Amino acid sequence: MESTTFALPSTPKQIAYARALALRNQTLLPWEVQQDRRSLSAWIEAQANLKPVSELGRLPSSKQVAFAERLARIKRRAVPDECFRDKGLMSKWIDGNR
């Protein structure tokens, strides 16, 4: 008897959930992955464990903002506007003005 394995196609529910995860994580859902139930399941599992990409994740924390404003008052400087839109820039500004 010949041993052949056939890949089962992905279910519509799987594809819908994978597309929702791809949108949430701002990533592409590869076409090859959509063709096989097992590979799509593995892709879904990997994507579900990722933290969603959000606009709030890039913003500086309230503690960062308060500390930067306190430093700005002491140094008699203004915190640049772009620092309020990116936590990395805010961190660099704080480190440069301590």
Backbone as a ProteinNet text record, in pm:
[ID]
protein_1_A
[PRIMARY]
MESTTFALPSTPKQIAYARALALRNQTLLPWEVQQDRRSLSAWIEAQANLKPVSELGRLPSSKQVAFAERLARIKRRAVPDECFRDKGLMSKWIDGNR
[TERTIARY]
83.1	0	87.9	52	132	95	195	171	177.7	63.1	58	-20.5	26.9	-43.8	-96.3	-217.1	-279.1	-297.5	-264.1	-281.8	-427.6	-486.6	-625.1	-630	-730.3	-740	-780.6	-745.7	-780.9	-930.9	-985.1	-1127.8	-1152.1	-1271.5	-1301.4	-1286.4	-1319.9	-1304.1	-1156.9	-1072.7	-928.3	-874.3	-914	-865.7	-914.1	-1039.3	-1092.5	-1017.2	-991.2	-917.5	-773.9	-711.2	-574.1	-568.3	-667	-669.7	-687.4	-770.5	-788.4	-658.3	-586	-456.7	-355.1	-354.2	-260.8	-288.9	-416.1	-453.2	-412.6	-438.3	-404.3	-253.8	-175.5	-29.7	38.7	-38.4	12.7	120.6	84.4	176.4	103.3	177.3	118.3	86.6	-22.9	-61.1	-17.6	89.7	141.7	41.2	38.3	-53.4	-26.3	99.9	135.8	80.2	80.8	33.7	-116.8	-189.3	-334.5	-380.3	-293.8	-332.5	-339.9	-271.3	-261.6	-311.1	-397.2	-456.2	-351.7	-255	-153.2	-61.7	-17.2	73.2	-0.1	-127.9	-204.8	-225.3	-247.7	-264.5	-136.7	-22.6	105.7	127.8	91.8	106.6	16.2	-107	-202.6	-148.5	-95.5	-43	71.3	159.9	272.4	224.3	126.4	76.6	-7.2	-79.4	-164.5	-80.3	42	129.1	199.2	195.7	260.3	174.6	240.7	169.9	118.1	-4	-54.3	21	39.8	105.9	0.7	30	-66.5	4.1	-74.2	-22.5	20.4	-50.8	-19.5	113	155.5	281.4	402.6	386.3	497.5	505	396	392.7	470.2	528.8	599.9	501.6	549.8	463.5	440.8	341.2	311.7	427.1	495.4	610.6	725.3	745.2	849.8	819.9	694	654.6	673	628.2	640.7	787.7	872.3	1014.1	1079.2	1043.2	1099.3	1056.1	930.7	884.5	953	977.8	1050.4	1193.5	1259.8	1394.8	1393.8	1292	1283.7	1269.5	1190.7	1176.7	1309.3	1379.1	1507.3	1609.6	1615.3	1713.5	1666.1	1543.3	1483.3	1484.8	1437.9	1427.2	1288.5	1256.8	1129.7	1157.7	1068.8	1079.1	1027.8	1104.5	1058	927.4	842.4	711.1	720.7	820.4	830.9	858.9	914.8	941.4	811.7	704.7	576.6	506.9	559.9	499.4	576.2	695.2	776.1	853.4	836.9	903	1053.9	1103.2	1247.2	1311.5	1245.3	1297.1	1291.7	1183.4	1171	1283.1	1312.2	1418.7	1554.1	1580.9	1706.8	1716.1	1603.4	1604.4	1632.3	1569.8	1591.1	1736.8	1793.1	1932.8	2028.4	1996.6	2082.3	2069.5	1963.7	1940.9	1941.6	1997.6	2004.5	2103.8
-117.5	0	124.3	220.3	340.3	444.4	505.1	604.1	744.2	805.2	942.7	1026.4	1147.8	1237.6	1354.7	1390.3	1502.7	1614.5	1732.4	1848.8	1891.1	1906.8	1952	2101.9	2148.6	2293.5	2366.5	2491.9	2574.9	2599.5	2613.4	2640.9	2791.3	2830	2974	3047.5	2980.8	3043.9	3068.2	2971.1	2986.8	3105.5	3113.9	3222.3	3357	3364.6	3490.2	3532.3	3436.9	3468.2	3509.7	3441.4	3475.3	3615.4	3651	3786.2	3891.7	3861.4	3955.7	3973.1	3863.6	3872.2	3950.4	3927.2	3998.9	4148.4	4184.3	4325.4	4384.3	4310.1	4357	4377	4282	4286.5	4361.3	4412.7	4484.8	4404.8	4283	4194.7	4132.2	4069.6	4003.9	3858.6	3812.1	3671.8	3605.1	3526	3466.6	3373.1	3375.6	3293.1	3144.3	3106	2964.9	2910.4	2994.4	2952.9	2926.9	3003.9	2990.8	2860.7	2794.2	2675.8	2548.8	2544.2	2423.1	2449.6	2363.1	2381.2	2381.7	2292.7	2285.1	2406	2447.4	2562.8	2690	2701.8	2818.2	2816.9	2701.3	2689	2731.1	2690.5	2729	2879.9	2937.6	3082.1	3157.7	3109.8	3173.3	3169.5	3056.2	3043	3141.3	3154.8	3246.7	3392	3426.9	3564.2	3598.6	3501.5	3526.5	3557	3505.8	3529.4	3665	3730.6	3860.5	3969.6	4072.1	4187.8	4269.2	4318.3	4398.5	4530.9	4573.4	4700.2	4809.4	4905.6	5013	5147.1	5247.4	5383.8	5422.6	5372.4	5407.2	5346.9	5237.9	5175	5259.6	5350.7	5435.4	5564.7	5601.4	5728	5717.8	5829.5	5826.6	5810.1	5752.9	5733.7	5867.7	5869.6	5993.8	6031.5	5929.7	5957.4	6019.4	5969.8	6026	6172	6200	6336.4	6428.8	6383.7	6466.7	6494.9	6392.4	6410	6505	6490.2	6576.8	6721.2	6742	6878.4	6939.9	6858.2	6906.8	6945.7	6861	6893.8	7021.5	7035.1	7153.3	7280.7	7274.5	7392.7	7426.7	7324.1	7346.7	7404.3	7350.9	7393.5	7515.9	7558.4	7670.6	7647.5	7528.6	7487.5	7432.6	7416.8	7354.3	7212.6	7122.5	6985.8	6991.2	6942.9	6945.3	6866.5	6918.5	6856.7	6711.6	6680.5	6542.2	6442.3	6489.6	6400.2	6350.5	6428.7	6387.9	6282.4	6256.1	6156.4	6024.5	6018.4	5896.9	5877.5	5762	5738	5728	5681.8	5673.2	5811.4	5903.3	6040.4	6107.8	6082.2	6140.6	6089.8	5962	5903.5	5966.1	5984.6	6046.9	6191.2	6264.1	6402.7	6409	6320.5	6316.8	6285.5	6183.8	6146.9	6262	6337	6448.9	6572.7	6579	6699.9	6676	6568.2	6541	6628.9
0	0	0	-78.5	-95.3	10.8	70.4	174.6	114.1	99.4	50.2	149.3	169.7	259.3	178.5	207.4	140.4	241.1	197.8	284	278.2	395.3	401.1	376.4	303.6	279.9	407.6	414.1	528.7	530.3	650.1	662.5	647.9	607.8	597.5	730.8	842	973.2	1005.2	968.7	990.9	912.3	787.1	701.7	753.6	796.9	850.2	975.6	1063.8	1187.1	1154.9	1061.4	1022.5	962.6	882	824.6	932.8	1032.7	1143.8	1221.1	1243.7	1312.9	1230.1	1099.4	1012.2	1015.5	1018.8	1026.1	1160.8	1268.6	1403.3	1418.4	1365.8	1380	1266.6	1174.2	1057.6	985.4	948.6	877.1	759.4	671.6	555.7	586.8	532.3	542.9	413.1	415.3	291.7	225.2	94	15.8	38.3	45.7	63.3	194.6	297.1	428.8	425.6	345.7	339.2	273.4	202.3	126.7	210.6	322.1	402.8	544.9	596.1	728.1	839.5	830.1	935.8	936.4	818.8	814.4	856.1	821	863.1	1013.9	1069.7	1214.1	1287.3	1235.7	1296.3	1285	1169.3	1149.1	1246.5	1262.5	1354.2	1496.6	1536.8	1672.3	1697.5	1599.7	1614.1	1619.2	1536	1532.3	1654	1707.8	1823.8	1947.6	1952.4	2066.9	2062.1	1945.2	1932.3	1995.6	2043.5	2095.3	1977.5	1984.8	1872.9	1860.7	1738.8	1712.5	1729.4	1812.6	1833.8	1833.4	1811	1812.9	1953.9	2054.3	2192.6	2238.4	2176.9	2213.7	2178.9	2084.2	2041.9	2121	2187.2	2259.8	2390.7	2435.4	2563.7	2679.3	2787.9	2904.7	2974.1	3059.2	3132.3	3225.2	3278.5	3365.9	3285.9	3163.6	3077.4	3047.5	3012.8	2978.2	3098.5	3215.4	3336.1	3368.3	3356.2	3386	3285.7	3157.9	3054	3076	3113.4	3138.3	3260.1	3361.2	3478.5	3440.7	3360.5	3312.4	3229.3	3144.6	3057.8	3140.9	3246.9	3333.7	3401.5	3451	3518.5	3421.5	3300	3199.7	3120.1	3144.4	3071.7	2921.6	2883.6	2743.3	2719.7	2593.1	2556.9	2506.8	2539.7	2486.9	2342.9	2245.2	2105.7	2087.2	1998.6	1976.1	1930.4	1848.4	1797.9	1910	2021.1	2134	2197.8	2186.5	2243.2	2157.5	2038.4	1948.8	1943	2004.7	1997.6	2127	2189.4	2318.7	2305.4	2191	2169.9	2164.4	2092.9	2086.4	2223.4	2296.9	2429.9	2520.2	2511.8	2592	2557.8	2428.5	2386.8	2435	2428.5	2473.5	2623.1	2698.6	2844.9	2874.2	2807.2	2831.7	2796.7	2693.7	2652.9	2739.1	2819.7	2898.8	3049	3092.8	3238	3305.9
[MASK]
++++++++++++++++++++++++++++++++++++++++++++++++++++++++++++++++++++++++++++++++++++++++++++++++++

